[in-house]
Each structure stands twice: as C-alpha cells, then as structure tokens.
mmCIF file of C-alpha atoms and ligand atoms in Angstrom:
data_model
loop_
_atom_site.group_PDB
_atom_site.id
_atom_site.type_symbol
_atom_site.label_atom_id
_atom_site.label_comp_id
_atom_site.label_asym_id
_atom_site.label_seq_id
_atom_site.Cartn_x
_atom_site.Cartn_y
_atom_site.Cartn_z
ATOM 1 C CA MET U 862 -0.016 -0.063 -0.141
ATOM 2 C CA SER U 863 1.582 3.219 -0.399
ATOM 3 C CA LEU U 864 0.922 6.245 -0.080
ATOM 4 C CA GLU U 865 1.460 10.306 -1.543
ATOM 5 C CA THR U 866 2.370 11.090 1.448
ATOM 6 C CA PRO U 867 5.546 14.022 1.136
ATOM 7 C CA GLU U 868 9.162 12.795 2.452
ATOM 8 C CA GLY U 869 8.684 14.489 6.001
ATOM 9 C CA GLY U 870 5.716 16.101 6.290
ATOM 10 C CA ALA U 871 1.853 15.749 6.705
ATOM 11 C CA HIS U 872 0.100 14.781 4.316
ATOM 12 C CA HIS U 873 -2.715 17.445 3.285
ATOM 13 C CA GLN U 874 -6.230 16.677 1.135
ATOM 14 C CA ASP U 875 -8.584 18.990 0.134
ATOM 15 C CA GLY U 876 -12.181 17.746 -0.460
ATOM 16 C CA LEU U 877 -15.517 18.266 1.244
ATOM 17 C CA GLY U 878 -18.039 17.137 3.888
ATOM 18 C CA GLU U 879 -20.241 18.791 6.944
ATOM 19 C CA PRO U 880 -17.323 19.874 9.570
ATOM 20 C CA ASP U 881 -18.142 18.271 12.911
ATOM 21 C CA ALA U 882 -17.284 18.654 16.588
ATOM 22 C CA LEU U 883 -14.811 15.326 16.529
ATOM 23 C CA ASP U 884 -11.174 15.543 15.686
ATOM 24 C CA ARG U 885 -10.105 12.122 13.553
ATOM 25 C CA LEU U 886 -6.683 10.406 14.728
ATOM 26 C CA TRP U 887 -6.007 8.939 10.777
ATOM 27 C CA THR U 888 -4.252 5.204 11.653
ATOM 28 C CA PRO U 889 -1.935 3.286 11.721
ATOM 29 C CA HIS U 890 -0.405 6.190 9.624
ATOM 30 C CA ARG U 891 1.225 9.489 10.137
ATOM 31 C CA MET U 892 -1.596 11.903 11.277
ATOM 32 C CA ALA U 893 -3.334 13.736 8.139
ATOM 33 C CA TYR U 894 -3.978 17.853 8.007
ATOM 34 C CA ILE U 895 -6.770 18.538 6.418
ATOM 35 C CA ARG U 896 -7.442 21.679 4.320
ATOM 36 C CA GLY U 897 -12.009 20.640 4.308
ATOM 37 C CA GLU U 898 -14.123 22.755 4.105
ATOM 38 C CA SER U 899 -14.980 25.740 6.472
ATOM 39 C CA LYS U 900 -19.179 26.681 6.838
ATOM 40 C CA PRO U 901 -20.102 28.382 3.128
ATOM 41 C CA ALA U 902 -21.224 32.068 3.517
ATOM 42 C CA ASP U 903 -23.850 31.770 1.637
ATOM 43 C CA ASP U 904 -26.210 28.693 0.051
ATOM 44 C CA SER U 905 -25.311 30.509 -3.851
ATOM 45 C CA VAL U 906 -23.592 28.147 -5.607
ATOM 46 C CA GLY U 907 -20.446 29.874 -5.308
ATOM 47 C CA GLU U 908 -19.843 29.178 -1.745
ATOM 48 C CA CYS U 909 -21.010 25.973 -2.771
ATOM 49 C CA PRO U 910 -18.879 22.682 -1.723
ATOM 50 C CA PHE U 911 -20.652 20.354 -4.274
ATOM 51 C CA CYS U 912 -20.567 22.585 -6.985
ATOM 52 C CA ARG U 913 -16.957 22.752 -6.010
ATOM 53 C CA ILE U 914 -15.550 19.279 -6.042
ATOM 54 C CA PRO U 915 -16.875 17.946 -9.812
ATOM 55 C CA THR U 916 -14.880 20.689 -11.596
ATOM 56 C CA LEU U 917 -11.884 19.019 -9.419
ATOM 57 C CA ASP U 918 -9.960 15.530 -11.180
ATOM 58 C CA ASP U 919 -11.204 12.227 -8.827
ATOM 59 C CA GLU U 920 -8.219 12.868 -7.662
ATOM 60 C CA ALA U 921 -7.902 15.807 -5.972
ATOM 61 C CA GLY U 922 -12.188 16.437 -4.605
ATOM 62 C CA LEU U 923 -11.837 12.947 -3.260
ATOM 63 C CA ILE U 924 -14.635 11.652 -6.722
ATOM 64 C CA VAL U 925 -14.784 8.005 -6.733
ATOM 65 C CA SER U 926 -17.078 7.714 -9.714
ATOM 66 C CA ARG U 927 -19.028 10.199 -11.746
ATOM 67 C CA GLY U 928 -22.851 9.975 -13.170
ATOM 68 C CA GLU U 929 -24.139 11.981 -15.822
ATOM 69 C CA LEU U 930 -26.776 13.217 -13.939
ATOM 70 C CA ALA U 931 -24.910 12.783 -10.078
ATOM 71 C CA TYR U 932 -21.944 11.371 -8.872
ATOM 72 C CA ALA U 933 -19.894 10.080 -6.044
ATOM 73 C CA VAL U 934 -17.180 10.925 -3.305
ATOM 74 C CA LEU U 935 -15.841 10.219 0.266
ATOM 75 C CA ASN U 936 -16.759 12.345 3.245
ATOM 76 C CA LEU U 937 -13.489 14.576 4.028
ATOM 77 C CA TYR U 938 -15.255 14.061 7.381
ATOM 78 C CA PRO U 939 -16.049 10.422 7.334
ATOM 79 C CA TYR U 940 -18.256 8.777 10.501
ATOM 80 C CA ASN U 941 -16.232 4.867 9.264
ATOM 81 C CA SER U 942 -13.849 4.161 6.026
ATOM 82 C CA GLY U 943 -16.054 4.820 3.471
ATOM 83 C CA HIS U 944 -18.588 7.201 4.083
ATOM 84 C CA LEU U 945 -19.688 8.414 0.846
ATOM 85 C CA LEU U 946 -22.077 11.157 -0.386
ATOM 86 C CA VAL U 947 -24.087 10.999 -3.747
ATOM 87 C CA CYS U 948 -24.426 14.070 -4.838
ATOM 88 C CA PRO U 949 -26.660 15.772 -8.084
ATOM 89 C CA TYR U 950 -24.554 17.922 -10.369
ATOM 90 C CA ARG U 951 -27.356 21.117 -9.958
ATOM 91 C CA HIS U 952 -27.571 23.140 -6.977
ATOM 92 C CA VAL U 953 -31.016 22.260 -5.231
ATOM 93 C CA ALA U 954 -31.808 21.533 -1.603
ATOM 94 C CA ASP U 955 -34.874 19.646 -1.556
ATOM 95 C CA TYR U 956 -35.434 15.733 -2.748
ATOM 96 C CA THR U 957 -39.031 17.093 -4.116
ATOM 97 C CA ASP U 958 -36.563 19.617 -5.871
ATOM 98 C CA LEU U 959 -34.914 16.654 -8.254
ATOM 99 C CA THR U 960 -36.357 15.059 -11.392
ATOM 100 C CA ASP U 961 -37.139 11.855 -11.911
ATOM 101 C CA ASP U 962 -34.030 11.304 -14.260
ATOM 102 C CA GLU U 963 -32.165 13.049 -10.948
ATOM 103 C CA VAL U 964 -33.840 10.596 -8.538
ATOM 104 C CA VAL U 965 -32.894 7.687 -10.786
ATOM 105 C CA GLU U 966 -29.715 8.912 -10.931
ATOM 106 C CA VAL U 967 -28.747 9.289 -6.867
ATOM 107 C CA ALA U 968 -30.549 5.886 -6.320
ATOM 108 C CA ALA U 969 -28.463 3.840 -8.967
ATOM 109 C CA LEU U 970 -25.772 5.351 -7.394
ATOM 110 C CA THR U 971 -26.431 4.672 -4.070
ATOM 111 C CA ARG U 972 -27.109 0.796 -5.296
ATOM 112 C CA THR U 973 -23.433 0.609 -6.803
ATOM 113 C CA ALA U 974 -21.876 2.675 -3.579
ATOM 114 C CA MET U 975 -23.469 -0.597 -1.018
ATOM 115 C CA ARG U 976 -22.121 -3.268 -3.793
ATOM 116 C CA THR U 977 -19.049 -1.514 -3.743
ATOM 117 C CA ILE U 978 -17.971 -1.302 -0.987
ATOM 118 C CA ARG U 979 -19.422 -3.980 0.298
ATOM 119 C CA ALA U 980 -17.032 -5.505 -2.418
ATOM 120 C CA VAL U 981 -14.208 -3.867 -0.817
ATOM 121 C CA SER U 982 -13.976 -3.811 2.608
ATOM 122 C CA GLY U 983 -17.104 -6.559 4.249
ATOM 123 C CA ALA U 984 -19.497 -4.260 5.660
ATOM 124 C CA GLN U 985 -21.647 -5.612 7.026
ATOM 125 C CA GLY U 986 -24.163 -3.068 7.318
ATOM 126 C CA PHE U 987 -24.882 0.339 5.603
ATOM 127 C CA ASN U 988 -27.052 4.146 7.452
ATOM 128 C CA LEU U 989 -28.330 5.683 4.181
ATOM 129 C CA GLY U 990 -29.914 8.528 4.858
ATOM 130 C CA MET U 991 -30.716 12.860 3.847
ATOM 131 C CA ASN U 992 -30.192 15.605 6.222
ATOM 132 C CA GLN U 993 -33.085 17.566 4.440
ATOM 133 C CA GLY U 994 -32.813 21.595 5.535
ATOM 134 C CA PRO U 995 -30.580 22.752 9.280
ATOM 135 C CA ILE U 996 -33.433 21.622 11.495
ATOM 136 C CA ALA U 997 -32.823 18.231 10.065
ATOM 137 C CA GLY U 998 -29.031 18.724 11.052
ATOM 138 C CA ALA U 999 -27.748 19.217 7.412
ATOM 139 C CA GLY U 1000 -24.292 21.064 7.585
ATOM 140 C CA ILE U 1001 -24.741 22.405 4.066
ATOM 141 C CA ALA U 1002 -28.393 22.393 3.392
ATOM 142 C CA ALA U 1003 -28.212 24.565 -0.126
ATOM 143 C CA HIS U 1004 -27.728 21.012 -2.101
ATOM 144 C CA LEU U 1005 -28.412 18.141 -1.823
ATOM 145 C CA HIS U 1006 -26.558 14.747 -0.528
ATOM 146 C CA GLN U 1007 -27.560 11.693 0.693
ATOM 147 C CA HIS U 1008 -24.853 9.832 3.397
ATOM 148 C CA VAL U 1009 -24.004 6.345 2.972
ATOM 149 C CA VAL U 1010 -22.101 4.955 5.812
ATOM 150 C CA PRO U 1011 -20.996 1.702 5.881
ATOM 151 C CA ARG U 1012 -20.915 -0.642 9.417
ATOM 152 C CA TRP U 1013 -18.924 -3.174 11.230
ATOM 153 C CA SER U 1014 -20.009 -4.884 14.288
ATOM 154 C CA GLY U 1015 -17.585 -2.223 16.535
ATOM 155 C CA ASP U 1016 -17.578 0.729 14.929
ATOM 156 C CA ALA U 1017 -19.335 2.252 17.744
ATOM 157 C CA ASN U 1018 -16.724 2.221 20.570
ATOM 158 C CA PHE U 1019 -16.533 4.530 22.837
ATOM 159 C CA MET U 1020 -13.757 6.681 21.282
ATOM 160 C CA PRO U 1021 -15.986 9.004 19.739
ATOM 161 C CA VAL U 1022 -17.944 9.402 22.912
ATOM 162 C CA ILE U 1023 -15.050 9.825 25.298
ATOM 163 C CA GLY U 1024 -12.334 11.403 23.040
ATOM 164 C CA ARG U 1025 -14.560 13.229 20.922
ATOM 165 C CA THR U 1026 -12.037 11.675 18.663
ATOM 166 C CA LYS U 1027 -12.852 8.929 15.566
ATOM 167 C CA PRO U 1028 -9.682 6.115 14.889
ATOM 168 C CA LEU U 1029 -10.089 6.063 11.014
ATOM 169 C CA PRO U 1030 -7.566 2.388 9.439
ATOM 170 C CA GLN U 1031 -7.322 4.853 6.103
ATOM 171 C CA LEU U 1032 -6.228 7.915 4.192
ATOM 172 C CA LEU U 1033 -8.869 9.430 2.583
ATOM 173 C CA ALA U 1034 -6.886 8.971 -0.680
ATOM 174 C CA GLU U 1035 -6.029 5.552 0.114
ATOM 175 C CA THR U 1036 -9.602 5.319 0.333
ATOM 176 C CA ARG U 1037 -10.625 6.885 -2.943
ATOM 177 C CA ARG U 1038 -8.540 4.381 -5.290
ATOM 178 C CA LEU U 1039 -9.567 1.073 -3.867
ATOM 179 C CA LEU U 1040 -13.362 2.035 -4.262
ATOM 180 C CA ALA U 1041 -12.798 4.195 -8.104
ATOM 181 C CA GLU U 1042 -10.551 0.855 -9.174
ATOM 182 C CA ALA U 1043 -13.512 -1.623 -7.638
ATOM 183 C CA TRP U 1044 -16.655 0.184 -9.264
ATOM 184 C CA PRO U 1045 -18.047 -0.968 -12.006
ATOM 185 C CA VAL U 1046 -18.109 1.173 -15.375
HETATM 186 ZN ZN1 LIG T 1086 -24.382 23.313 -5.143
#
C-alpha cells in the first residue's frame, strides 16, 4: 500500500463534507491535516463545495464515480472508512426538487456504492440518508447529498464518546483509489 505522502511531511487533503466536533485520528499512518471546507457563507452556487468539487480531478476532489446527473464522493469528515456522499450536480436543496432522472441516478449510485463498499471492505451494514434542512442536521443544506455510511460490528466504540475522536484505518486518498478501482463502469 503506497501513500503519496510528502517525505517527512503531513498529508494534505482537499475535499468536501460537513465539519463536526470530532477530531479524526488517522491510523495507522501519520496524522493527516485536512484543508477542509469551512461552512459556506451563504446558500449560493459560488459558495457551495458540492458544486466546486466536480470541477476538480477525481484525486483532488476524492470523487469515486461520476454519473451523468450525479456523482459519488468521499466525505472529508467520515464517520467510518468509505463514508460516501451521493450528490446531484445541480444545486438543489430539497429531494422534491430533483427531476425523475436525478432521483433514479442518485438511487442507482447509492446502490452501486453499497455493492462496491461491500466488495472492497466487507461492510456488514449501512446507514443511508439525507438530512433535509438545517433543522434536520444538514451542515450544508443548500445542496442535496445522500450519506452512505458503511457499518461494522463494534465500529461505534467508546472513542467518539470519550475522546471526541474517531480512529480511521485508512487515509482518504487510499480509500478513494480502492473504491474507484472496484466501481463497475
Ligand atoms: Zn451546490
């Protein structure tokens, strides 16, 4: 397993996600310092990380697969290794704003994500879901995104409760590569 980490330096990773109160402890490798998104200043396209990320290349943006109307990207602030977000390219906030074709593609990408994560990592279960609106917990509410969170027995251990820290066994770049290579085209 080779990691493109600068000699003797920290690993820097761009990407998107919803910052939370947890620190990430990246094991077993050196600590990764994330240049993540801060909360967008407003709900505009110009401020939106979910609109910006598709303009980057796959490695820089942690994109696992690009569909016609939607894409799958690793969450920069994962709850578990392989935590993906499936997003339409279009800047829409609410599930009811999606076209029929977008609904189908978001669903199909979610299904493929589950199959691929299962094949790569042997996930035993999943949490799927969308937070609709800030009151429902959406950190970046202006652009719809569906969470795909793989689960393993014992993954919800004491660490987040006690240490406000989650141990992550793989750097995001490596996770992205593994999933992208296994993703059916
Ligand atoms: Zn957007």
